[in-house]
PDB file of C-alpha atoms in Angstrom:
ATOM      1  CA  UNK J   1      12.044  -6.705  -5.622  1.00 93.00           C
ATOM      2  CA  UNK J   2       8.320  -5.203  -5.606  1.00 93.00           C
ATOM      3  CA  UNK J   3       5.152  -7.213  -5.767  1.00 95.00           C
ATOM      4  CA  UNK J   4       1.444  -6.620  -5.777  1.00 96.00           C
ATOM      5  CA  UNK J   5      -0.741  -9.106  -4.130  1.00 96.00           C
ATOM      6  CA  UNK J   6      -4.301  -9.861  -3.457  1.00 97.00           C
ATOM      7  CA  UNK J   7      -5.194 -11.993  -0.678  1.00 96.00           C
ATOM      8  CA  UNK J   8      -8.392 -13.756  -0.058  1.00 95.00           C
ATOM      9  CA  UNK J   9      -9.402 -15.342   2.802  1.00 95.00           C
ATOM     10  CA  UNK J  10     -12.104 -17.931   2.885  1.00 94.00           C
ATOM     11  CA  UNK J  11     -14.107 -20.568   5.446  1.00 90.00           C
ATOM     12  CA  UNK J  12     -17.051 -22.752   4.211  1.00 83.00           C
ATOM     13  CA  UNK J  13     -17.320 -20.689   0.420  1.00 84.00           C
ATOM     14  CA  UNK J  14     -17.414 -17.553   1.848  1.00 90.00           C
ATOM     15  CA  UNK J  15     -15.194 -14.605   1.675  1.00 89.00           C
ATOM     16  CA  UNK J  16     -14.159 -13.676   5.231  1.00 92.00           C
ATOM     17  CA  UNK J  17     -11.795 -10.849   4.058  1.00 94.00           C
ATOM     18  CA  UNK J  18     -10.203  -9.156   0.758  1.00 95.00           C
ATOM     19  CA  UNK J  19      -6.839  -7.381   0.855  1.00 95.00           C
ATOM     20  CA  UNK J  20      -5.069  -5.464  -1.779  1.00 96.00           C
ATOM     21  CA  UNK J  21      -1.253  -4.562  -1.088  1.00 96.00           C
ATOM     22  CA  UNK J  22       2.056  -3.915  -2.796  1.00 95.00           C
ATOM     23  CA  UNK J  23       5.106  -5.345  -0.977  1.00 95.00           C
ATOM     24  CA  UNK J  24       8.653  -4.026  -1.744  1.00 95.00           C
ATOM     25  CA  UNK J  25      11.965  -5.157  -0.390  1.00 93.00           C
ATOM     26  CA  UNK J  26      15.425  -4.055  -0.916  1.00 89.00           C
ATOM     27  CA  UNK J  27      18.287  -6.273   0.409  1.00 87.00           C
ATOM     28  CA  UNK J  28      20.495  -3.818   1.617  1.00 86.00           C
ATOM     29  CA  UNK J  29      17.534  -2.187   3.638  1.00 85.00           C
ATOM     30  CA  UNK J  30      16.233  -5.247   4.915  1.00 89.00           C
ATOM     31  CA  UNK J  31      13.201  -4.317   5.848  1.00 92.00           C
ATOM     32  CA  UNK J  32       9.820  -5.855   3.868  1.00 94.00           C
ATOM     33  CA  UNK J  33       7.312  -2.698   3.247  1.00 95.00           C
ATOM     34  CA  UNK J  34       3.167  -3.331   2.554  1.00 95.00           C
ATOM     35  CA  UNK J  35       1.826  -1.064   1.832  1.00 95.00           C
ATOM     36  CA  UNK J  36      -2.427  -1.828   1.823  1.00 95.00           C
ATOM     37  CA  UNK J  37      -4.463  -0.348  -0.916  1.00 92.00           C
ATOM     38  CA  UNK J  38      -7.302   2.206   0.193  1.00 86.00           C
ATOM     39  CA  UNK J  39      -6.427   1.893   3.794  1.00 84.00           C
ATOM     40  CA  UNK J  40      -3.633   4.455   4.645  1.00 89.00           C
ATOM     41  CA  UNK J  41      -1.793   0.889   6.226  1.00 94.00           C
ATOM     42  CA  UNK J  42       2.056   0.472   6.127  1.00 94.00           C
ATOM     43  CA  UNK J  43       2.854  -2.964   7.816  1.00 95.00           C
ATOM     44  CA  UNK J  44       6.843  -2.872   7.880  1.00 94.00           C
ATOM     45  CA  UNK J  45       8.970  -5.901   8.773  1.00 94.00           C
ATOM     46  CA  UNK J  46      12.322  -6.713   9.529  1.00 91.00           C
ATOM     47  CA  UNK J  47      14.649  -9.256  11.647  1.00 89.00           C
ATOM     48  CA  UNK J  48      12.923  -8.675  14.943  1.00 90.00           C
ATOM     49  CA  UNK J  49       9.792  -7.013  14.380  1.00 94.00           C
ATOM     50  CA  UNK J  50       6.529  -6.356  13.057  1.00 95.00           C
ATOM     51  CA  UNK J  51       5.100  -2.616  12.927  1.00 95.00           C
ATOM     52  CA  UNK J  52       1.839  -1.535  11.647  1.00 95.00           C
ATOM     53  CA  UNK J  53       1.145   2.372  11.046  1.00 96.00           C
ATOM     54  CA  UNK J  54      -1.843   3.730   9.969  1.00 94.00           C
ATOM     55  CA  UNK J  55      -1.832   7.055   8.733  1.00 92.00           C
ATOM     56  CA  UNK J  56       1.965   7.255   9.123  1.00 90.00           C
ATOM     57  CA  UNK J  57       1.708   6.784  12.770  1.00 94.00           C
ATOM     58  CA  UNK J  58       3.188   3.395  14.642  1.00 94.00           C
ATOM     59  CA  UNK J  59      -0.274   1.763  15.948  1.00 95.00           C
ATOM     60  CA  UNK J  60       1.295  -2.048  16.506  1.00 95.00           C
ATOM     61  CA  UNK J  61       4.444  -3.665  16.874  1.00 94.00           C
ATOM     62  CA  UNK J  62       5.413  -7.674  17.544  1.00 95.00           C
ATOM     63  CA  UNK J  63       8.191  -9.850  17.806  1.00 93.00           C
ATOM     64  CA  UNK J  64       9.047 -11.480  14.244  1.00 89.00           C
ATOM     65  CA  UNK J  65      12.215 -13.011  14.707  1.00 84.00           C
ATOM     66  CA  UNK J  66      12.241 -15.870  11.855  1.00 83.00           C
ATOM     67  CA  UNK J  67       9.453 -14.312   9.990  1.00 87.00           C
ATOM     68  CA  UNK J  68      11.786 -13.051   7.374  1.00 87.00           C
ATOM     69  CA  UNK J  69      13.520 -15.952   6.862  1.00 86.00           C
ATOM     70  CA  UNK J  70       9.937 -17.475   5.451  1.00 86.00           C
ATOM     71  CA  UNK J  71       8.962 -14.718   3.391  1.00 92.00           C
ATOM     72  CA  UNK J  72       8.427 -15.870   0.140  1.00 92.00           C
ATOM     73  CA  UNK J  73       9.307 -12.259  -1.242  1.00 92.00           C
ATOM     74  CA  UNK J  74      12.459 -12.273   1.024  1.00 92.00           C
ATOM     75  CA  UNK J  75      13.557 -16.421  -0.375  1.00 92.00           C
ATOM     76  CA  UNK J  76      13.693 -15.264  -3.443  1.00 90.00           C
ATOM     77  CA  UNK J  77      15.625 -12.313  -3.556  1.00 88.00           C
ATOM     78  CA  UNK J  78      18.623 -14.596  -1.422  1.00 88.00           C
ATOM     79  CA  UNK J  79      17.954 -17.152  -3.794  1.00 88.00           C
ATOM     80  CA  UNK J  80      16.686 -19.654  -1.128  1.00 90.00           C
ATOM     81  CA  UNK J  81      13.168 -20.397  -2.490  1.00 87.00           C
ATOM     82  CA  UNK J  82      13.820 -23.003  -4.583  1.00 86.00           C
ATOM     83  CA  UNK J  83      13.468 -25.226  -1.145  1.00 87.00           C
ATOM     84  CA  UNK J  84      11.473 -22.603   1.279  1.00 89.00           C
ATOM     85  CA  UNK J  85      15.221 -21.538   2.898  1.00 91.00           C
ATOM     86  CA  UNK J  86      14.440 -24.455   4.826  1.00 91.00           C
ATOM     87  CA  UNK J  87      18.476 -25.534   3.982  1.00 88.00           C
ATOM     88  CA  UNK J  88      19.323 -22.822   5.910  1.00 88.00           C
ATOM     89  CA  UNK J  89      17.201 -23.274   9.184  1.00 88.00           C
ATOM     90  CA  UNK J  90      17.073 -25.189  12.335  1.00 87.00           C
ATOM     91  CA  UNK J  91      15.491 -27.931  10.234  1.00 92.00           C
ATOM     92  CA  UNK J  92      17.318 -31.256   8.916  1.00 93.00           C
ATOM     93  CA  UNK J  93      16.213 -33.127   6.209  1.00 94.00           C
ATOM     94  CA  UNK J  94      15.758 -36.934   7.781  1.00 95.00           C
ATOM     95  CA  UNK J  95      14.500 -38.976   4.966  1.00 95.00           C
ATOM     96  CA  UNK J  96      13.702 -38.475   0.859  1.00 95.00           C
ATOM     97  CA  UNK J  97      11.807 -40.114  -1.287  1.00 96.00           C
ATOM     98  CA  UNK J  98      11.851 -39.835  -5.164  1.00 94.00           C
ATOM     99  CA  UNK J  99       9.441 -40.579  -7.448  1.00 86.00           C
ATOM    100  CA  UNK J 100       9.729 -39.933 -11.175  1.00 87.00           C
ATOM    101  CA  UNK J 101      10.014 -35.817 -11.303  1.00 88.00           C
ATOM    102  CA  UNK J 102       8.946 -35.622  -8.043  1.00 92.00           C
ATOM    103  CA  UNK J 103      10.822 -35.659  -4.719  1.00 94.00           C
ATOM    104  CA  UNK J 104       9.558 -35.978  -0.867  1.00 95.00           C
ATOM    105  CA  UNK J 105      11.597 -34.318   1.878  1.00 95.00           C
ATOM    106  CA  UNK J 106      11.128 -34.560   5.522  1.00 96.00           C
ATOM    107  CA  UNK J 107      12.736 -31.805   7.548  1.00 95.00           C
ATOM    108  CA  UNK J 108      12.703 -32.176  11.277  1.00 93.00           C
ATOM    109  CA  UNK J 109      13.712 -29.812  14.115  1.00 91.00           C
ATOM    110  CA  UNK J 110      17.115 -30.338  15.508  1.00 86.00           C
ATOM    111  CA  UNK J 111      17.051 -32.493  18.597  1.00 83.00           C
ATOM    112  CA  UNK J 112      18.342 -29.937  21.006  1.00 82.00           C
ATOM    113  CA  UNK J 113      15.533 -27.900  19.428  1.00 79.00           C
ATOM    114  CA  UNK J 114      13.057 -30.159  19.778  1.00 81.00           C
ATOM    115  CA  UNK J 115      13.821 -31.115  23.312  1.00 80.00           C
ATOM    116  CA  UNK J 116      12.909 -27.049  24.259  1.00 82.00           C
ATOM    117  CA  UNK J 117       9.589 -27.858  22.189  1.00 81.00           C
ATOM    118  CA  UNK J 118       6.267 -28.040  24.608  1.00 78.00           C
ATOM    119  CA  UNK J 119       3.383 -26.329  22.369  1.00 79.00           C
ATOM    120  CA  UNK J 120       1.281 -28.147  20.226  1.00 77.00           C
ATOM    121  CA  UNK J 121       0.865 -25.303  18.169  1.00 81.00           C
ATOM    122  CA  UNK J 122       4.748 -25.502  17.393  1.00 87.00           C
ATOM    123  CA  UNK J 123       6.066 -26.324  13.842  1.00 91.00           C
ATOM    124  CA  UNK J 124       8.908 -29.683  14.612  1.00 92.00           C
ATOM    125  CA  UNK J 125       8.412 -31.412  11.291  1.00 94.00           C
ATOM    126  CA  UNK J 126       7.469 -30.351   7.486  1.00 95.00           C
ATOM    127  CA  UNK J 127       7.553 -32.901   4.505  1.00 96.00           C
ATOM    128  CA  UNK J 128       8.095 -30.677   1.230  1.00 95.00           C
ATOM    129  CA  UNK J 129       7.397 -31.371  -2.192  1.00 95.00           C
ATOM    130  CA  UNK J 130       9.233 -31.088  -5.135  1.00 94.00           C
ATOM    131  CA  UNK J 131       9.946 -31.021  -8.623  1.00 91.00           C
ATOM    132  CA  UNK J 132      12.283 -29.833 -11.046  1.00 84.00           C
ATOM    133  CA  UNK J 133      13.751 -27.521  -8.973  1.00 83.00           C
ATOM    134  CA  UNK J 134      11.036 -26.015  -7.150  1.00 90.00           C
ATOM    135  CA  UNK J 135       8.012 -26.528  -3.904  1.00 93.00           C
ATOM    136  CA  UNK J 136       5.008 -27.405  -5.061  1.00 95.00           C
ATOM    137  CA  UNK J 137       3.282 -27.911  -1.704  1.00 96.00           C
ATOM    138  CA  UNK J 138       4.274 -28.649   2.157  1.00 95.00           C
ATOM    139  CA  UNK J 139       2.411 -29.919   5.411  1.00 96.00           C
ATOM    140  CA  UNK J 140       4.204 -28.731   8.869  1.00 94.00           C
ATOM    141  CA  UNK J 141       3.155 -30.788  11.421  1.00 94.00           C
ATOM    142  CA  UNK J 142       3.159 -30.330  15.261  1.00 90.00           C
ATOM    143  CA  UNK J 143       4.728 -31.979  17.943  1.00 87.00           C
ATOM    144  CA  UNK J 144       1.790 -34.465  18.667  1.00 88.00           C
ATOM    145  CA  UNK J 145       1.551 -35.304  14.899  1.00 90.00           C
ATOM    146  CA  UNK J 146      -1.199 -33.014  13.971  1.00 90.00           C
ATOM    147  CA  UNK J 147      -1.342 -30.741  11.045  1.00 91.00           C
ATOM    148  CA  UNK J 148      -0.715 -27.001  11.470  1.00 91.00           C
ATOM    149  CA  UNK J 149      -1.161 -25.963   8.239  1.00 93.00           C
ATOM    150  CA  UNK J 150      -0.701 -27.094   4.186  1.00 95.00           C
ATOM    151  CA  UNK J 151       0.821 -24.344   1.413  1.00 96.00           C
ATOM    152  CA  UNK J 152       0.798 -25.241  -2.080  1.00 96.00           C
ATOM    153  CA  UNK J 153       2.894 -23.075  -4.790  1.00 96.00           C
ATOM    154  CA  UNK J 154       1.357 -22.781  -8.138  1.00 95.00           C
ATOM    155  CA  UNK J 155       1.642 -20.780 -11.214  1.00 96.00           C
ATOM    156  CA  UNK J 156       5.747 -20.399 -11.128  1.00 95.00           C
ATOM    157  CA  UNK J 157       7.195 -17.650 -13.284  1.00 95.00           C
ATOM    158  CA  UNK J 158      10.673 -16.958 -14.322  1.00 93.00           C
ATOM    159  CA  UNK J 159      11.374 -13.235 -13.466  1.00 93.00           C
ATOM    160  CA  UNK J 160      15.091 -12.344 -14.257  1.00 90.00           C
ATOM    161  CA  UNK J 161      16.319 -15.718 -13.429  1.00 88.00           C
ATOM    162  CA  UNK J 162      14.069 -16.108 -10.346  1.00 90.00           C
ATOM    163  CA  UNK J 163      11.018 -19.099 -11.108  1.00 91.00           C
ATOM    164  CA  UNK J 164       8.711 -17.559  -8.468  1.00 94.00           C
ATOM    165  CA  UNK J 165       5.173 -18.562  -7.518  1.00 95.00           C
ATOM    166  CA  UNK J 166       2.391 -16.457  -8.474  1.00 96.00           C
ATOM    167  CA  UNK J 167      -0.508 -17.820  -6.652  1.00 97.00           C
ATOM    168  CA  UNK J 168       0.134 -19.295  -2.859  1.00 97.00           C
ATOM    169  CA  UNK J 169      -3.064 -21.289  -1.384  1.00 96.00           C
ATOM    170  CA  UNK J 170      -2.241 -21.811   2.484  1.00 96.00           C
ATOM    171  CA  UNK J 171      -4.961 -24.094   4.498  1.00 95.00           C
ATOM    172  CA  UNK J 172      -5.422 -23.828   8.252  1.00 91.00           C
ATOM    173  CA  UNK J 173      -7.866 -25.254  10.479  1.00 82.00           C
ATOM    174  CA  UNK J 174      -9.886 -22.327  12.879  1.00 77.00           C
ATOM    175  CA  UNK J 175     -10.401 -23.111  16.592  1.00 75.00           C
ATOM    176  CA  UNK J 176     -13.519 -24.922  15.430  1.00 75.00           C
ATOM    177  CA  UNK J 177     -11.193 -27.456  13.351  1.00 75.00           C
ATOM    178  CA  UNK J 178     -12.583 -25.665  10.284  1.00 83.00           C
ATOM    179  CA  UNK J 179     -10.388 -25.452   7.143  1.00 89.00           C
ATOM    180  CA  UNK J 180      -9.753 -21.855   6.293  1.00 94.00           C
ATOM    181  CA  UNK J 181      -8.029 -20.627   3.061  1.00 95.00           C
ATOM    182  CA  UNK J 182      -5.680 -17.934   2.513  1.00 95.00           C
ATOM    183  CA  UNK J 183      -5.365 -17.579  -1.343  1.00 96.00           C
ATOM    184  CA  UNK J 184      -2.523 -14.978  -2.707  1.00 96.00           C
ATOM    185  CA  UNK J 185      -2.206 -13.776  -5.821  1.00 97.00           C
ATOM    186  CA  UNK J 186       0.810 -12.297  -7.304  1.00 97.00           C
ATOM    187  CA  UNK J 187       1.475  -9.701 -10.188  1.00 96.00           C
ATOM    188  CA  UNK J 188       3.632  -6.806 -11.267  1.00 94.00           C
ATOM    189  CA  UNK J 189       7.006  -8.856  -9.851  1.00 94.00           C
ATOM    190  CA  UNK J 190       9.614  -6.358 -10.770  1.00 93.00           C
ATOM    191  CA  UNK J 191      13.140  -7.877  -9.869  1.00 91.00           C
ATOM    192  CA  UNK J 192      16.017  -4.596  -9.521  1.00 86.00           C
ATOM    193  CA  UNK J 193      14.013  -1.588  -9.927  1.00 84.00           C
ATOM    194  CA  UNK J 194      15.976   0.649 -10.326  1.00 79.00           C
ATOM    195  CA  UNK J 195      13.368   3.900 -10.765  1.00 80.00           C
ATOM    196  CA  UNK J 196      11.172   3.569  -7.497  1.00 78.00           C
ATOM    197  CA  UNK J 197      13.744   3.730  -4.644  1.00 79.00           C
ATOM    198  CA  UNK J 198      11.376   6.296  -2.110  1.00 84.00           C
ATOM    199  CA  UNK J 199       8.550   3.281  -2.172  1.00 87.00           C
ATOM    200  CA  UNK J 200      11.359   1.147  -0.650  1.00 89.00           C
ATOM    201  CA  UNK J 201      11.890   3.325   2.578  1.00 87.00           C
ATOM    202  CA  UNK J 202       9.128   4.376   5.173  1.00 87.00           C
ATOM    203  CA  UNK J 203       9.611   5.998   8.418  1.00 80.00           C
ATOM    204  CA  UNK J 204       6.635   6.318  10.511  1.00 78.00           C
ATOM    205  CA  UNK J 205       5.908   8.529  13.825  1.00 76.00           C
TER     206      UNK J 205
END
């Protein structure tokens, strides 16, 4: 599956930074490639890590264990985003609440999980919501109650069989307790391509 995407990120009305990338991902690689317009940037991600290179050569690399498993570009091509592959994580679901079309899910980290939990900054509950068959939004909440972050999932699409979301709006509060916005954008969702296989593979120095 291959992707373009245009993220925005904004504090207070104003544009703190503009990015232009297209992501591709092949199952059988499993690796997640963006690759940044204008900028010579390859960020490359897989079970374990995160690697940037710029001009082919390896400038970063993090841990990222988990990070694939909340890809929205990764969800979809295992067919777990109609619920955020949050079915197949260390969360439970501990209470739902219907409403007409729409359903309420809490998920909560196992206990034995939650017992190794002491950051504040640590996801241990998210309440998800959704309707016909897809997220429309979720809140992930700390151990202390307070709110790490909100997503909401907009704009679904049905791309050979997969209903994916084509605009993502993520809110976070800065150090300051600020609200800042990450807005994505998706376009050009190819599902099985099937003429473009070199964009799928990098190997940096």
């Amino acid at each position: 599956m291959r992707t373009h995407v245009e993220t925005k990120t904004v504090e207070d009305s104003i544009v703190l930074s503009e990015e232009s990338a297209d992501i591709y991902y092949d199952i059988n690689h499993n690796v997640v490639i963006t690759r940044f317009e204008g900028l010579e940037i390859v960020q490359t991600l897989s079970d374990e890590k995160l690697t940037l290179y710029k001009n082919n050569k390896k400038v970063s690399q993090v841990a990222a264990k988990g990070m694939m498993q909340q890809n929205v570009i990764c969800l979809a091509v295992v067919g777990l985003l109609p619920d955020m592959g949050l079915s197949k994580s260390a969360f439970l679901p501990v209470s739902v609440v219907k409403k007409n079309t729409n359903t309420l899910v809490t998920y909560r980290l196992t206990n034995n999980v939650l017992d190794t939990v002491t950051s504040n900054n640590t996801i241990v509950e998210i309440i998800v919501s959704y309707s016909l068959n897809k997220t429309d939004a979720l809140a992930a909440y700390a151990k202390d109650g307070k709110i790490i972050l909100k997503q909401y999932f907009v704009d679904y699409k049905n791309y050979d069989g997969i209903n994916f979301p084509t605009k993502i709006i993520q809110a976070v509060a800065n150090e300051s307790g600020k609200q800042i916005y990450i807005k994505q954008t998706f376009s050009n969702i190819i599902v099985d391509e099937q003429d473009n296989n070199d964009s799928y593979f990098f190997v940096g120095n």
